[in-house]
Each structure stands twice: as structure tokens, then as C-alpha cells.
Coordinates of C-alpha atoms in Angstrom, one line a residue:
M1 CA -152.9 -51.3 -50.3
K2 CA -152.0 -53.9 -53.0
L3 CA -149.1 -51.7 -54.3
Y4 CA -147.6 -51.6 -50.8
L5 CA -147.8 -55.4 -50.5
V6 CA -146.1 -55.9 -53.8
S7 CA -143.4 -53.5 -52.8
L8 CA -142.8 -55.3 -49.5
G9 CA -142.6 -58.7 -51.4
V10 CA -140.2 -57.3 -53.8
G11 CA -138.2 -55.9 -51.1
V12 CA -138.2 -59.2 -49.4
L13 CA -137.1 -61.1 -52.7
V14 CA -134.3 -58.4 -53.1
G15 CA -133.2 -59.0 -49.5
I16 CA -133.0 -62.7 -50.1
I17 CA -130.9 -62.0 -53.2
Y18 CA -128.7 -59.6 -51.3
G19 CA -128.2 -62.2 -48.6
G20 CA -127.3 -64.8 -51.2
L21 CA -124.8 -62.6 -52.8
G22 CA -123.4 -61.8 -49.4
V23 CA -124.0 -58.1 -49.9
R24 CA -124.8 -56.0 -46.9
S25 CA -128.3 -54.5 -46.7
P26 CA -128.9 -51.5 -46.7
A27 CA -126.1 -50.6 -48.9
P28 CA -124.2 -47.4 -48.4
P29 CA -126.3 -44.6 -49.9
A30 CA -124.4 -44.0 -53.0
V31 CA -124.5 -47.9 -53.8
A32 CA -128.2 -48.0 -53.1
L33 CA -128.8 -45.0 -55.4
I34 CA -126.7 -46.6 -58.4
G35 CA -128.7 -49.8 -57.7
L36 CA -132.1 -48.1 -57.9
L37 CA -130.8 -46.4 -61.1
G38 CA -130.0 -49.7 -62.5
M39 CA -133.5 -51.0 -61.7
L40 CA -135.0 -48.0 -63.5
I41 CA -133.0 -48.7 -66.6
G42 CA -133.6 -52.3 -66.4
E43 CA -137.5 -51.9 -66.3
Q44 CA -137.1 -50.0 -69.6
V45 CA -135.6 -53.0 -71.4
V46 CA -138.8 -54.8 -71.3
P47 CA -141.0 -52.3 -73.3
P48 CA -138.7 -52.3 -76.4
V49 CA -138.3 -56.0 -76.4
K50 CA -142.2 -56.5 -76.2
R51 CA -142.6 -54.0 -79.1
L52 CA -139.9 -55.7 -81.3
L53 CA -141.7 -59.1 -80.5
A54 CA -145.0 -57.7 -81.6
G55 CA -143.2 -56.5 -84.8
E56 CA -143.7 -52.9 -83.9
P57 CA -140.7 -50.3 -84.5
V58 CA -138.7 -49.1 -81.9
N59 CA -137.0 -45.7 -82.6
L60 CA -135.8 -42.7 -80.7
V61 CA -139.0 -40.8 -80.7
W62 CA -140.9 -43.7 -79.1
F63 CA -138.0 -44.3 -76.8
H64 CA -137.8 -40.6 -75.5
R65 CA -141.7 -40.6 -75.1
E66 CA -142.2 -43.8 -73.4
C67 CA -138.8 -44.6 -71.6
I68 CA -137.0 -41.6 -70.6
P69 CA -139.9 -40.0 -68.5
K70 CA -139.9 -43.1 -66.6
I71 CA -136.3 -43.2 -65.9
T72 CA -135.9 -39.5 -65.2
G73 CA -139.3 -38.8 -63.7
L74 CA -139.8 -35.8 -66.0
P75 CA -143.0 -35.5 -68.2
A76 CA -143.0 -36.8 -71.6
P77 CA -143.2 -34.0 -74.3
V78 CA -146.8 -35.0 -75.0
A79 CA -147.4 -32.3 -77.7
Q80 CA -144.3 -32.9 -79.6
A81 CA -144.8 -36.6 -79.5
A82 CA -148.3 -36.3 -80.9
K83 CA -147.0 -34.1 -83.7
V84 CA -144.4 -36.6 -84.6
D85 CA -146.9 -39.4 -84.6
A86 CA -149.1 -37.3 -86.9
E87 CA -146.5 -36.8 -89.3
T88 CA -145.5 -40.6 -89.2
D89 CA -149.0 -41.5 -89.9
S90 CA -149.6 -39.2 -92.7
R91 CA -146.3 -40.5 -94.4
K92 CA -147.7 -44.0 -94.1
A93 CA -150.9 -43.1 -95.8

């Protein structure tokens, strides 16, 4: 239930922003889908920034494993990611 209330709250907030910008809501389907894509991409800006601030590396393997599945909805290549992590760890040792 909490997820639905949060979703409703965010929807209200976005509606207020739309109203302030003078954008019609709901937007035409193509515009709405582009907006949703932008939201998905925008959400993936935060994890790399947090990682960089923590002093951890951000590389393509990590990005493909952590961010791309959240944007595309496709499952992460777990086995391949585990293999790359193991190789990386063995090089550090």
C-alpha cells in the first residue's frame, strides 16, 4: 500500500510541476513515453554519483549490470557479471 501512496504523491508533485510549467496533463502518448524514458534515465544518474562520492569505480561492466537493466527492464547478465567481478578481484589480489 505504501508504494501506491508514494506513487500517488509523486504523481501529484509532477502534476503541480506540469501546472507551473503550463504543460497539459496528461501529455500526448509520445510525449508521455519520452518523459517516462527521461525519468528512467534520470534515476540512473544517482547510483554512479553515489559510487563516485564513495570512492568506488564506475566502469562499463558495473553500469551494464546495475543501470541498463533498470532502464530497459531486461534481466542483468548475472553469470557474466559474477565472472567479471571474480576476474577483477583476482587481479587486485
